[in-house]
mmCIF file of C-alpha atoms in Angstrom:
data_model
loop_
_atom_site.group_PDB
_atom_site.id
_atom_site.type_symbol
_atom_site.label_atom_id
_atom_site.label_comp_id
_atom_site.label_asym_id
_atom_site.label_seq_id
_atom_site.Cartn_x
_atom_site.Cartn_y
_atom_site.Cartn_z
ATOM 1 C CA ALA A 1 16.796 -3.117 -4.253
ATOM 2 C CA GLN A 2 14.347 -5.175 -2.868
ATOM 3 C CA SER A 3 11.456 -6.560 -4.903
ATOM 4 C CA VAL A 4 8.242 -8.451 -4.248
ATOM 5 C CA SER A 5 6.852 -10.954 -6.531
ATOM 6 C CA GLN A 6 3.172 -12.109 -6.294
ATOM 7 C CA HIS A 7 2.864 -14.722 -8.895
ATOM 8 C CA ASN A 8 -0.808 -15.168 -9.173
ATOM 9 C CA HIS A 9 -2.474 -12.117 -10.774
ATOM 10 C CA HIS A 10 -5.964 -13.431 -10.776
ATOM 11 C CA VAL A 11 -7.388 -16.403 -8.609
ATOM 12 C CA ILE A 12 -10.949 -17.437 -8.731
ATOM 13 C CA LEU A 13 -12.356 -19.733 -6.077
ATOM 14 C CA SER A 14 -15.615 -21.151 -5.035
ATOM 15 C CA GLU A 15 -16.940 -20.315 -1.580
ATOM 16 C CA ALA A 16 -15.399 -22.721 0.927
ATOM 17 C CA ALA A 17 -12.527 -23.441 -1.171
ATOM 18 C CA SER A 18 -9.050 -23.009 0.482
ATOM 19 C CA LEU A 19 -6.799 -20.069 -0.308
ATOM 20 C CA GLU A 20 -3.288 -19.550 -0.646
ATOM 21 C CA LEU A 21 -1.504 -16.560 -2.292
ATOM 22 C CA GLY A 22 2.211 -16.699 -3.138
ATOM 23 C CA CYS A 23 4.728 -13.882 -2.138
ATOM 24 C CA ASN A 24 8.222 -13.966 -2.651
ATOM 25 C CA TYR A 25 10.657 -11.057 -1.865
ATOM 26 C CA SER A 26 14.341 -10.475 -2.904
ATOM 27 C CA TYR A 27 16.265 -9.044 -0.069
ATOM 28 C CA GLY A 28 18.916 -10.677 2.247
ATOM 29 C CA GLY A 29 18.630 -8.641 5.213
ATOM 30 C CA THR A 30 15.970 -8.321 7.920
ATOM 31 C CA VAL A 31 12.617 -7.474 6.747
ATOM 32 C CA ASN A 32 9.303 -6.793 8.027
ATOM 33 C CA LEU A 33 6.380 -8.374 6.091
ATOM 34 C CA PHE A 34 2.747 -7.307 5.416
ATOM 35 C CA TRP A 35 -0.458 -8.179 3.589
ATOM 36 C CA TYR A 36 -3.019 -5.544 2.663
ATOM 37 C CA VAL A 37 -6.386 -6.125 1.253
ATOM 38 C CA GLN A 38 -8.244 -3.666 -0.868
ATOM 39 C CA TYR A 39 -12.118 -4.192 -1.306
ATOM 40 C CA PRO A 40 -13.579 -2.809 -4.409
ATOM 41 C CA GLY A 41 -13.612 0.897 -4.157
ATOM 42 C CA GLN A 42 -11.922 1.232 -1.074
ATOM 43 C CA HIS A 43 -8.492 2.016 0.362
ATOM 44 C CA LEU A 44 -5.786 -0.442 1.462
ATOM 45 C CA GLN A 45 -6.494 -2.224 4.989
ATOM 46 C CA LEU A 46 -3.735 -4.162 6.989
ATOM 47 C CA LEU A 47 -4.598 -7.810 6.963
ATOM 48 C CA LEU A 48 -1.648 -9.136 8.970
ATOM 49 C CA LYS A 49 2.128 -8.310 9.823
ATOM 50 C CA TYR A 50 5.302 -10.122 10.576
ATOM 51 C CA PHE A 51 8.113 -8.559 12.510
ATOM 52 C CA SER A 52 9.770 -11.185 14.446
ATOM 53 C CA GLY A 53 8.960 -14.439 16.427
ATOM 54 C CA ASP A 54 6.519 -17.201 15.408
ATOM 55 C CA PRO A 55 6.612 -17.253 11.626
ATOM 56 C CA LEU A 56 2.841 -18.382 11.424
ATOM 57 C CA VAL A 57 1.195 -15.005 11.665
ATOM 58 C CA LYS A 58 -2.663 -14.700 12.252
ATOM 59 C CA GLY A 59 -4.540 -11.737 11.030
ATOM 60 C CA ILE A 60 -8.144 -10.656 10.832
ATOM 61 C CA LYS A 61 -10.891 -12.373 8.990
ATOM 62 C CA GLY A 62 -9.511 -15.816 9.320
ATOM 63 C CA PHE A 63 -6.454 -15.057 7.431
ATOM 64 C CA GLU A 64 -2.841 -16.191 8.205
ATOM 65 C CA ALA A 65 0.514 -16.182 6.679
ATOM 66 C CA GLU A 66 3.708 -18.145 7.120
ATOM 67 C CA PHE A 67 7.135 -16.519 6.965
ATOM 68 C CA ILE A 68 9.571 -19.064 5.448
ATOM 69 C CA LYS A 69 12.908 -17.126 5.672
ATOM 70 C CA SER A 70 14.774 -19.851 3.729
ATOM 71 C CA LYS A 71 12.645 -19.431 0.775
ATOM 72 C CA PHE A 72 12.158 -15.697 0.958
ATOM 73 C CA SER A 73 8.413 -16.210 1.245
ATOM 74 C CA PHE A 74 5.247 -15.020 3.076
ATOM 75 C CA ASN A 75 2.239 -16.860 1.723
ATOM 76 C CA LEU A 76 -1.226 -15.796 2.549
ATOM 77 C CA ARG A 77 -3.815 -18.687 3.412
ATOM 78 C CA LYS A 78 -7.316 -19.014 4.423
ATOM 79 C CA PRO A 79 -9.076 -22.574 5.052
ATOM 80 C CA SER A 80 -12.419 -21.631 3.518
ATOM 81 C CA VAL A 81 -12.936 -18.384 1.571
ATOM 82 C CA GLN A 82 -16.135 -16.440 1.463
ATOM 83 C CA TRP A 83 -17.848 -14.364 -1.163
ATOM 84 C CA SER A 84 -16.967 -11.260 0.794
ATOM 85 C CA ASP A 85 -13.133 -11.862 0.508
ATOM 86 C CA THR A 86 -13.435 -10.792 -3.027
ATOM 87 C CA ALA A 87 -10.666 -8.063 -3.232
ATOM 88 C CA GLU A 88 -7.141 -7.380 -4.461
ATOM 89 C CA TYR A 89 -4.572 -8.561 -2.162
ATOM 90 C CA PHE A 90 -1.144 -7.021 -1.878
ATOM 91 C CA CYS A 91 2.067 -8.436 -0.302
ATOM 92 C CA ALA A 92 4.726 -5.760 0.966
ATOM 93 C CA VAL A 93 8.080 -5.756 2.511
ATOM 94 C CA MET A 94 9.682 -3.009 4.529
ATOM 95 C CA LEU A 95 13.282 -3.160 5.488
ATOM 96 C CA SER A 96 13.838 -3.604 9.262
ATOM 97 C CA SER A 97 16.817 -0.938 9.301
ATOM 98 C CA GLY A 98 17.304 2.321 7.971
ATOM 99 C CA SER A 99 15.863 5.915 8.495
ATOM 100 C CA ALA A 100 13.015 5.447 5.889
ATOM 101 C CA ARG A 101 10.385 3.021 6.398
ATOM 102 C CA GLN A 102 9.508 2.353 2.783
ATOM 103 C CA LEU A 103 7.107 -0.313 1.755
ATOM 104 C CA THR A 104 7.682 -2.194 -1.628
ATOM 105 C CA PHE A 105 4.654 -3.639 -2.822
ATOM 106 C CA GLY A 106 3.898 -6.656 -4.979
ATOM 107 C CA SER A 107 1.797 -6.071 -8.111
ATOM 108 C CA GLY A 108 -1.308 -7.657 -6.345
ATOM 109 C CA THR A 109 -3.489 -10.520 -6.522
ATOM 110 C CA GLN A 110 -7.120 -10.158 -7.667
ATOM 111 C CA LEU A 111 -9.237 -12.777 -5.868
ATOM 112 C CA THR A 112 -12.787 -13.577 -6.910
ATOM 113 C CA VAL A 113 -14.762 -15.742 -4.865
ATOM 114 C CA LEU A 114 -18.004 -17.089 -6.683
ATOM 115 C CA PRO A 115 -21.076 -17.788 -4.608
ATOM 116 C CA ASN B 1 -10.232 9.903 14.651
ATOM 117 C CA ALA B 2 -10.599 10.367 11.117
ATOM 118 C CA GLY B 3 -7.118 8.583 10.214
ATOM 119 C CA VAL B 4 -5.783 9.731 6.873
ATOM 120 C CA THR B 5 -7.996 11.964 4.759
ATOM 121 C CA GLN B 6 -7.410 13.006 0.971
ATOM 122 C CA THR B 7 -9.107 15.567 -1.052
ATOM 123 C CA PRO B 8 -10.432 15.507 -3.667
ATOM 124 C CA LYS B 9 -11.772 11.863 -4.215
ATOM 125 C CA PHE B 10 -12.014 12.514 -7.939
ATOM 126 C CA GLN B 11 -10.357 14.799 -10.451
ATOM 127 C CA VAL B 12 -10.288 15.266 -14.210
ATOM 128 C CA LEU B 13 -7.390 17.572 -15.769
ATOM 129 C CA LYS B 14 -6.360 18.576 -19.190
ATOM 130 C CA THR B 15 -2.769 17.828 -20.199
ATOM 131 C CA GLY B 16 -0.677 20.666 -18.898
ATOM 132 C CA GLN B 17 -2.848 21.683 -16.030
ATOM 133 C CA SER B 18 -1.641 21.551 -12.625
ATOM 134 C CA MET B 19 -3.340 20.600 -9.361
ATOM 135 C CA THR B 20 -2.721 19.789 -5.745
ATOM 136 C CA LEU B 21 -3.617 16.744 -3.982
ATOM 137 C CA GLN B 22 -3.995 17.150 -0.262
ATOM 138 C CA CYS B 23 -3.503 14.784 2.626
ATOM 139 C CA ALA B 24 -3.959 14.998 6.420
ATOM 140 C CA GLN B 25 -3.658 12.665 9.139
ATOM 141 C CA ASP B 26 -4.721 13.096 12.756
ATOM 142 C CA MET B 27 -2.813 10.169 14.238
ATOM 143 C CA ASN B 28 0.310 12.165 15.114
ATOM 144 C CA HIS B 29 2.404 10.147 12.596
ATOM 145 C CA ASN B 30 5.959 11.293 11.760
ATOM 146 C CA SER B 31 6.047 9.676 8.452
ATOM 147 C CA MET B 32 3.892 10.385 5.559
ATOM 148 C CA TYR B 33 3.831 8.886 1.937
ATOM 149 C CA TRP B 34 2.354 9.427 -1.414
ATOM 150 C CA TYR B 35 1.975 6.263 -3.650
ATOM 151 C CA ARG B 36 0.340 5.974 -6.920
ATOM 152 C CA GLN B 37 -1.467 2.617 -7.858
ATOM 153 C CA ASP B 38 -1.723 1.507 -11.589
ATOM 154 C CA PRO B 39 -3.413 -1.816 -12.715
ATOM 155 C CA GLY B 40 -0.973 -4.813 -12.413
ATOM 156 C CA MET B 41 1.945 -2.693 -10.928
ATOM 157 C CA GLY B 42 0.669 -2.521 -7.187
ATOM 158 C CA LEU B 43 1.711 0.643 -5.363
ATOM 159 C CA ARG B 44 4.440 2.609 -6.121
ATOM 160 C CA LEU B 45 6.079 5.267 -3.864
ATOM 161 C CA ILE B 46 6.305 8.705 -5.208
ATOM 162 C CA TYR B 47 7.548 10.809 -2.514
ATOM 163 C CA TYR B 48 7.740 10.265 1.349
ATOM 164 C CA SER B 49 8.463 12.515 4.339
ATOM 165 C CA ALA B 50 10.236 10.901 7.162
ATOM 166 C CA SER B 51 9.393 13.466 9.492
ATOM 167 C CA GLU B 52 8.070 17.237 9.359
ATOM 168 C CA GLY B 53 10.618 19.338 7.414
ATOM 169 C CA THR B 54 11.956 16.532 5.359
ATOM 170 C CA THR B 55 11.026 14.969 2.075
ATOM 171 C CA ASP B 56 12.489 12.446 -0.317
ATOM 172 C CA LYS B 57 12.029 10.858 -3.510
ATOM 173 C CA GLY B 58 10.477 7.335 -3.852
ATOM 174 C CA GLU B 59 10.607 5.144 -6.808
ATOM 175 C CA VAL B 60 8.722 7.156 -9.256
ATOM 176 C CA PRO B 61 9.132 11.074 -8.406
ATOM 177 C CA ASN B 62 9.220 12.724 -11.939
ATOM 178 C CA GLY B 63 6.549 14.950 -12.629
ATOM 179 C CA TYR B 64 5.501 15.529 -9.061
ATOM 180 C CA ASN B 65 6.528 17.900 -6.026
ATOM 181 C CA VAL B 66 5.620 17.618 -2.556
ATOM 182 C CA SER B 67 5.216 19.640 0.479
ATOM 183 C CA ARG B 68 5.089 18.725 4.105
ATOM 184 C CA LEU B 69 3.333 21.746 5.469
ATOM 185 C CA ASN B 70 3.482 20.551 9.124
ATOM 186 C CA LYS B 71 3.148 17.376 10.898
ATOM 187 C CA ARG B 72 -0.441 16.712 9.946
ATOM 188 C CA GLU B 73 -0.417 17.448 6.024
ATOM 189 C CA PHE B 74 1.707 16.427 3.053
ATOM 190 C CA SER B 75 0.506 17.422 -0.340
ATOM 191 C CA LEU B 76 1.479 16.350 -3.701
ATOM 192 C CA ARG B 77 1.446 18.453 -6.635
ATOM 193 C CA LEU B 78 1.465 18.012 -10.311
ATOM 194 C CA GLU B 79 2.837 21.027 -12.124
ATOM 195 C CA SER B 80 1.984 20.005 -15.566
ATOM 196 C CA ALA B 81 -0.432 17.048 -15.900
ATOM 197 C CA ALA B 82 0.360 14.308 -18.514
ATOM 198 C CA PRO B 83 -1.903 11.365 -19.435
ATOM 199 C CA SER B 84 0.811 9.028 -18.049
ATOM 200 C CA GLN B 85 -0.168 10.418 -14.394
ATOM 201 C CA THR B 86 -3.738 9.088 -14.729
ATOM 202 C CA SER B 87 -3.864 6.757 -11.820
ATOM 203 C CA VAL B 88 -5.321 6.524 -8.395
ATOM 204 C CA TYR B 89 -3.155 8.282 -5.611
ATOM 205 C CA PHE B 90 -3.078 6.973 -2.141
ATOM 206 C CA CYS B 91 -1.539 8.888 1.165
ATOM 207 C CA ALA B 92 -0.222 7.111 3.913
ATOM 208 C CA SER B 93 1.216 7.817 7.307
ATOM 209 C CA SER B 94 3.013 5.675 9.804
ATOM 210 C CA ALA B 95 4.745 5.932 13.234
ATOM 211 C CA PRO B 96 7.696 4.018 14.818
ATOM 212 C CA ASP B 97 5.710 3.265 17.914
ATOM 213 C CA ARG B 98 3.147 1.408 15.887
ATOM 214 C CA GLY B 99 5.751 -0.813 14.173
ATOM 215 C CA ASN B 100 5.790 1.685 11.173
ATOM 216 C CA GLU B 101 2.472 0.175 9.865
ATOM 217 C CA GLN B 102 1.295 2.237 7.210
ATOM 218 C CA TYR B 103 -2.059 3.884 7.223
ATOM 219 C CA PHE B 104 -3.842 4.483 4.003
ATOM 220 C CA GLY B 105 -6.184 7.055 2.949
ATOM 221 C CA PRO B 106 -9.254 6.604 0.695
ATOM 222 C CA GLY B 107 -7.644 7.670 -2.599
ATOM 223 C CA THR B 108 -7.752 10.186 -5.252
ATOM 224 C CA ARG B 109 -8.741 8.930 -8.693
ATOM 225 C CA LEU B 110 -6.975 11.349 -11.334
ATOM 226 C CA THR B 111 -7.763 11.363 -15.016
ATOM 227 C CA VAL B 112 -5.534 13.308 -17.312
ATOM 228 C CA THR B 113 -6.970 13.764 -20.700
#
């Protein structure tokens, strides 16, 4: 079964600092990759997704992620974080084949941005 | 479009009580999902429905049942609630023509005492 690892459980940054959140998955086949964000008290929203093509994916709010197939990684980056980026971030993997489009989520990374 | 809606938003149950969580989507999506979110564990799939009339178990189905009432609605039932079912429950839906991207509802915070 596939699994997703997010090694950083809680990251604390000051405004304007650069961000990189790690995500590794274990599955040898073709996958679709996602980053979701959950602001305090809200539901999950899609930040960005990768299906195929350019491994550098740009999402909303200045976020981007790079798919490195050889490392089974899909790390999330932002050059300069803002206080409003305080949220929990989830990486998720979906198998590209099969009848069921199930998502497997990582355990999440809580990002706190200090003003 | 309201997207994915869930009711209720909050619920407190006593051990052994039953309840049904409701979910509806107005995006004409084929597939619907129920997840639970617990601290430090991300979201775990309870049940999903690939299309109207079908349901399948996910990662953590024990203690739950589901009904795909029609294409719009997918309910989750706890027959005899247990404290271990205290969690936040999210419903989601997806469609192949949108790359199977999942759209999430606002969640139901359930406490079982």
